[in-house]
Coordinates of N, CA and C in Angstrom, one line a residue:
M94 N 73.0 93.2 115.5 CA 74.3 92.9 115.2 C 75.3 93.6 116.1
K95 N 76.3 93.0 116.6 CA 77.2 93.6 117.5 C 78.6 93.5 116.9
F96 N 79.3 94.7 116.7 CA 80.6 94.7 116.2 C 81.5 94.1 117.3
A97 N 82.3 93.1 116.9 CA 83.1 92.3 117.9 C 84.6 92.6 117.8
S98 N 85.2 92.7 116.6 CA 86.7 92.9 116.6 C 87.1 93.2 115.2
I99 N 88.4 93.6 115.2 CA 89.1 93.8 113.9 C 90.2 92.8 114.0
R100 N 90.5 92.0 113.0 CA 91.6 91.1 113.0 C 92.6 91.4 112.0
L101 N 93.9 91.4 112.4 CA 95.0 91.7 111.5 C 95.7 90.3 111.3
I102 N 96.1 90.1 110.1 CA 96.9 89.0 109.8 C 98.4 89.5 109.7
A103 N 99.2 89.1 110.7 CA 100.4 89.8 110.9 C 101.5 88.8 111.5
I104 N 102.7 89.4 111.6 CA 103.7 88.7 112.2 C 103.5 88.7 113.7
K105 N 104.1 87.7 114.5 CA 103.8 87.7 115.9 C 104.3 88.9 116.7
A106 N 105.3 89.6 116.1 CA 105.9 90.8 116.8 C 104.8 91.9 116.9
M107 N 103.8 91.8 116.1 CA 102.7 92.8 116.1 C 102.0 92.8 117.5
V108 N 101.9 91.6 118.1 CA 101.2 91.4 119.4 C 101.9 92.3 120.4
G109 N 103.2 92.3 120.5 CA 103.9 93.1 121.4 C 103.8 94.6 121.2
F110 N 103.7 94.9 119.9 CA 103.5 96.3 119.5 C 102.2 96.9 120.0
Y111 N 101.1 96.1 119.8 CA 99.8 96.5 120.3 C 99.7 96.5 121.8
E112 N 100.4 95.6 122.4 CA 100.4 95.5 123.9 C 101.0 96.8 124.4
M113 N 102.1 97.3 123.8 CA 102.8 98.5 124.1 C 101.8 99.8 123.9
V114 N 101.1 99.8 122.8 CA 100.3 100.9 122.5 C 99.1 101.0 123.4
T115 N 98.4 99.8 123.6 CA 97.2 99.8 124.4 C 97.4 99.7 125.9
L116 N 98.6 99.3 126.3 CA 98.9 99.0 127.7 C 98.0 97.8 128.2
Q117 N 97.6 96.9 127.3 CA 96.8 95.7 127.6 C 97.6 94.5 127.2
S118 N 97.5 93.5 128.0 CA 98.2 92.2 127.7 C 97.3 91.4 126.8
A119 N 97.9 90.7 125.8 CA 97.2 89.9 124.9 C 96.9 88.6 125.5
E120 N 95.8 88.0 125.1 CA 95.4 86.7 125.5 C 95.6 85.8 124.3
W121 N 96.5 84.8 124.5 CA 96.8 83.9 123.4 C 95.9 82.7 123.4
L122 N 95.0 82.6 122.4 CA 94.0 81.6 122.4 C 94.5 80.4 121.7
A123 N 95.5 80.5 120.9 CA 96.2 79.4 120.2 C 97.6 80.0 119.9
P124 N 98.6 79.1 119.5 CA 99.9 79.6 119.2 C 100.0 80.6 118.0
V125 N 98.9 80.6 117.2 CA 98.8 81.4 116.0 C 97.8 82.5 116.1
F126 N 97.2 82.7 117.3 CA 96.1 83.7 117.4 C 96.0 84.3 118.8
A127 N 96.0 85.6 118.8 CA 95.9 86.4 120.1 C 94.9 87.5 120.0
E128 N 94.3 87.8 121.1 CA 93.4 88.9 121.2 C 93.8 89.9 122.3
I129 N 93.7 91.2 121.9 CA 93.8 92.3 122.9 C 92.4 92.9 123.1
V130 N 91.9 92.7 124.3 CA 90.5 93.0 124.6 C 90.6 94.4 125.3
T131 N 89.8 95.4 124.7 CA 89.7 96.7 125.3 C 88.2 96.8 125.8
P132 N 87.9 97.8 126.6 CA 86.5 97.9 127.0 C 85.5 98.0 125.9
S133 N 85.9 98.5 124.7 CA 84.9 98.7 123.7 C 85.0 97.8 122.5
A134 N 86.1 97.2 122.3 CA 86.3 96.3 121.1 C 87.5 95.4 121.3
T135 N 87.7 94.4 120.5 CA 88.8 93.5 120.5 C 89.7 93.7 119.3
L136 N 91.0 93.7 119.4 CA 91.9 93.6 118.3 C 92.4 92.2 118.3
A137 N 92.1 91.5 117.3 CA 92.5 90.1 117.1 C 93.7 90.1 116.1
I138 N 94.7 89.3 116.5 CA 95.9 89.2 115.6 C 96.2 87.7 115.3
G139 N 96.1 87.3 114.1 CA 96.3 86.0 113.6 C 97.6 85.9 112.8
S140 N 98.4 84.9 112.9 CA 99.6 84.7 112.1 C 99.1 84.4 110.7
V141 N 100.1 84.5 109.8 CA 99.8 84.2 108.4 C 99.3 82.7 108.2
E142 N 99.7 81.8 109.1 CA 99.2 80.4 109.1 C 97.8 80.3 109.2
T143 N 97.1 81.3 109.9 CA 95.6 81.2 110.0 C 94.9 81.4 108.7
V144 N 95.5 82.1 107.7 CA 94.8 82.3 106.5 C 94.4 81.0 105.8
S145 N 95.2 80.0 105.9 CA 94.8 78.7 105.2 C 93.6 78.1 105.9
L146 N 93.2 78.5 107.0 CA 91.9 78.1 107.6 C 90.7 78.6 106.9
F147 N 90.9 79.7 106.2 CA 89.8 80.3 105.4 C 89.9 79.9 104.0
R148 N 90.7 80.7 103.2 CA 91.0 80.4 101.8 C 92.4 80.9 101.6
E149 N 93.2 80.1 101.1 CA 94.6 80.5 100.8 C 94.6 81.8 100.0
G150 N 95.4 82.7 100.5 CA 95.6 84.0 99.8 C 94.5 85.0 100.0
S151 N 93.6 84.7 100.9 CA 92.4 85.7 101.1 C 92.9 86.9 102.0
A152 N 94.0 86.8 102.7 CA 94.6 87.9 103.4 C 96.0 87.8 103.3
E153 N 96.7 89.0 103.4 CA 98.1 89.0 103.2 C 98.7 90.0 104.2
A154 N 99.6 89.6 105.0 CA 100.3 90.5 106.0 C 101.0 91.6 105.3
G155 N 100.9 92.8 105.9 CA 101.6 94.0 105.5 C 101.2 94.6 104.2
S156 N 100.0 94.3 103.7 CA 99.6 94.8 102.4 C 98.4 95.8 102.4
N157 N 98.0 96.2 103.5 CA 96.8 97.1 103.6 C 97.2 98.5 103.8
R158 N 96.8 99.4 103.0 CA 97.0 100.8 103.1 C 95.7 101.6 103.1
T159 N 94.6 100.9 103.4 CA 93.3 101.6 103.4 C 92.6 101.7 104.7
A160 N 93.2 101.1 105.7 CA 92.5 101.1 107.0 C 93.3 101.9 108.1
I161 N 92.5 102.4 109.0 CA 93.1 103.1 110.2 C 92.5 102.5 111.4
I162 N 93.3 102.0 112.3 CA 92.9 101.4 113.5 C 92.9 102.5 114.6
E163 N 91.7 102.8 115.2 CA 91.6 104.0 116.0 C 91.3 103.6 117.5
F164 N 92.0 104.2 118.4 CA 91.7 104.0 119.8 C 91.4 105.4 120.5
M165 N 90.3 105.5 121.2 CA 89.9 106.7 121.9 C 90.7 106.7 123.2
V166 N 91.4 107.8 123.5 CA 92.2 107.9 124.8 C 91.7 109.1 125.6
N167 N 92.2 109.2 126.8 CA 91.8 110.3 127.6 C 92.7 111.5 127.3
D168 N 93.9 111.3 126.9 CA 94.9 112.4 126.7 C 95.8 112.1 125.6
V169 N 95.5 112.6 124.4 CA 96.3 112.4 123.2 C 97.7 112.9 123.4
D170 N 97.9 114.0 124.0 CA 99.2 114.6 124.2 C 100.1 113.7 125.1
A171 N 99.5 113.2 126.1 CA 100.3 112.3 127.0 C 100.7 111.0 126.3
E172 N 99.8 110.5 125.5 CA 100.1 109.2 124.7 C 101.1 109.5 123.7
Y173 N 101.1 110.7 123.1 CA 102.1 111.1 122.1 C 103.5 111.1 122.8
I174 N 103.6 111.7 123.9 CA 104.8 111.8 124.6 C 105.3 110.4 125.0
R175 N 104.4 109.5 125.4 CA 104.8 108.1 125.8 C 105.3 107.3 124.6
L176 N 104.7 107.5 123.4 CA 105.0 106.7 122.3 C 105.9 107.3 121.2
K177 N 106.1 108.6 121.1 CA 106.7 109.2 120.0 C 108.1 108.7 119.6
N178 N 108.8 108.2 120.5 CA 110.2 107.6 120.2 C 110.1 106.1 120.0
K179 N 108.9 105.5 120.0 CA 108.8 104.1 119.9 C 108.0 103.7 118.6
V180 N 107.5 104.6 117.9 CA 106.6 104.3 116.8 C 107.1 105.1 115.6
D181 N 106.6 104.7 114.4 CA 106.8 105.4 113.1 C 105.7 106.5 113.0
L182 N 106.0 107.7 113.5 CA 105.0 108.8 113.5 C 104.6 109.3 112.2
V183 N 103.3 109.5 112.0 CA 102.8 110.1 110.8 C 102.5 111.5 111.0
H184 N 101.8 111.9 112.1 CA 101.7 113.3 112.5 C 101.5 113.4 114.0
A185 N 102.0 114.5 114.5 CA 101.9 114.8 116.0 C 100.4 115.2 116.2
P186 N 100.1 115.3 117.5 CA 98.7 115.7 117.8 C 98.2 117.0 117.2
K187 N 97.0 116.9 116.6 CA 96.4 118.1 115.9 C 94.9 117.9 116.0
L188 N 94.2 119.1 115.8 CA 92.8 119.1 115.8 C 92.3 118.7 114.4
M189 N 91.4 117.7 114.3 CA 90.9 117.3 113.0 C 89.5 118.1 112.8
P190 N 89.2 118.2 111.5 CA 88.0 119.0 111.1 C 86.7 118.5 111.8
W191 N 86.6 117.3 112.2 CA 85.4 116.7 112.8 C 85.4 116.8 114.4
G192 N 86.4 117.5 114.9 CA 86.4 117.9 116.3 C 87.2 117.0 117.2
N193 N 87.9 116.0 116.7 CA 88.8 115.2 117.5 C 90.3 115.7 117.5
R194 N 91.0 115.5 118.6 CA 92.4 115.8 118.6 C 93.0 114.4 118.4
S195 N 93.9 114.3 117.4 CA 94.4 113.0 117.0 C 95.9 113.0 116.7
V196 N 96.5 111.8 117.0 CA 97.9 111.6 116.6 C 97.9 110.3 115.8
Q197 N 98.7 110.2 114.7 CA 98.8 109.0 113.9 C 100.2 108.5 113.8
F198 N 100.3 107.1 113.7 CA 101.6 106.5 113.5 C 101.3 105.2 112.8
R199 N 102.3 104.5 112.4 CA 102.2 103.2 111.7 C 102.6 102.1 112.5
D200 N 101.9 100.9 112.4 CA 102.4 99.7 113.2 C 103.5 99.1 112.4
P201 N 104.2 98.1 112.9 CA 105.3 97.5 112.2 C 105.1 97.0 110.7
E202 N 103.8 96.8 110.4 CA 103.5 96.3 109.0 C 102.9 97.4 108.2
G203 N 102.9 98.7 108.7 CA 102.5 99.8 107.9 C 101.0 100.3 108.0
T204 N 100.2 99.6 108.8 CA 98.8 100.0 109.0 C 98.8 101.3 109.9
L205 N 98.0 102.2 109.5 CA 97.8 103.4 110.2 C 97.1 103.2 111.6
V206 N 97.6 103.8 112.6 CA 97.0 103.7 113.9 C 96.8 105.1 114.4
A207 N 95.6 105.4 114.9 CA 95.3 106.8 115.4 C 94.8 106.7 116.8
L208 N 95.4 107.5 117.6 CA 94.9 107.7 119.0 C 94.2 109.1 119.0
F209 N 92.9 109.1 119.5 CA 92.2 110.4 119.4 C 91.4 110.6 120.7
M210 N 91.0 111.8 120.9 CA 90.1 112.2 122.0 C 89.2 113.2 121.4
P211 N 87.9 113.1 121.8 CA 86.9 114.2 121.4 C 87.4 115.5 122.0
F212 N 87.5 116.5 121.3 CA 88.1 117.8 121.7 C 87.1 118.9 121.8
T213 N 86.3 119.1 120.7 CA 85.4 120.2 120.6 C 84.1 119.7 121.4
D214 N 83.3 120.7 121.7 CA 82.0 120.3 122.4 C 81.1 119.4 121.6
P215 N 80.9 119.7 120.2 CA 80.2 118.7 119.5 C 80.8 117.3 119.4
A216 N 82.1 117.2 119.4 CA 82.7 115.9 119.4 C 82.5 115.2 120.7
K217 N 82.6 115.9 121.8 CA 82.4 115.4 123.2 C 81.0 114.9 123.3
K218 N 80.0 115.6 122.7 CA 78.6 115.2 122.8 C 78.4 114.0 122.0
R219 N 79.0 113.9 120.8 CA 78.9 112.7 119.9 C 79.4 111.5 120.6
F220 N 80.4 111.5 121.3 CA 81.0 110.3 121.9 C 80.5 110.1 123.3
A221 N 79.7 110.9 123.9 CA 79.2 110.8 125.3 C 78.5 109.5 125.5
S222 N 77.8 109.0 124.5 CA 77.1 107.7 124.8 C 77.7 106.5 124.2
R223 N 78.9 106.6 123.7 CA 79.6 105.5 123.1 C 80.6 104.8 124.1

């Protein structure tokens, strides 16, 4: 099994937000569906109209408070400086107990987004093969 993507059901403005965060351009595969492809995974964004293709009401934009979308970056502090005045900041860069240095903010619909870098030697070792 290969993990392929995370899909958000969201307003179209979310595509621009994630293009700003990732510095990647989205590929629009349909007027209601775009993908932002990174070297390790894809963030898919479908409009609320796509929900009816599955089962009406099976997903709802702006209602998730349990997920964190994480991106590994080379320099958390540089990304923080680049984004801090453009995002709804949750916390500035800090060392997490599992060895990553992380910054968190919310996307326009409230989903937590974390940018992190392995910081301690054990964390660097853990991510060396990923």
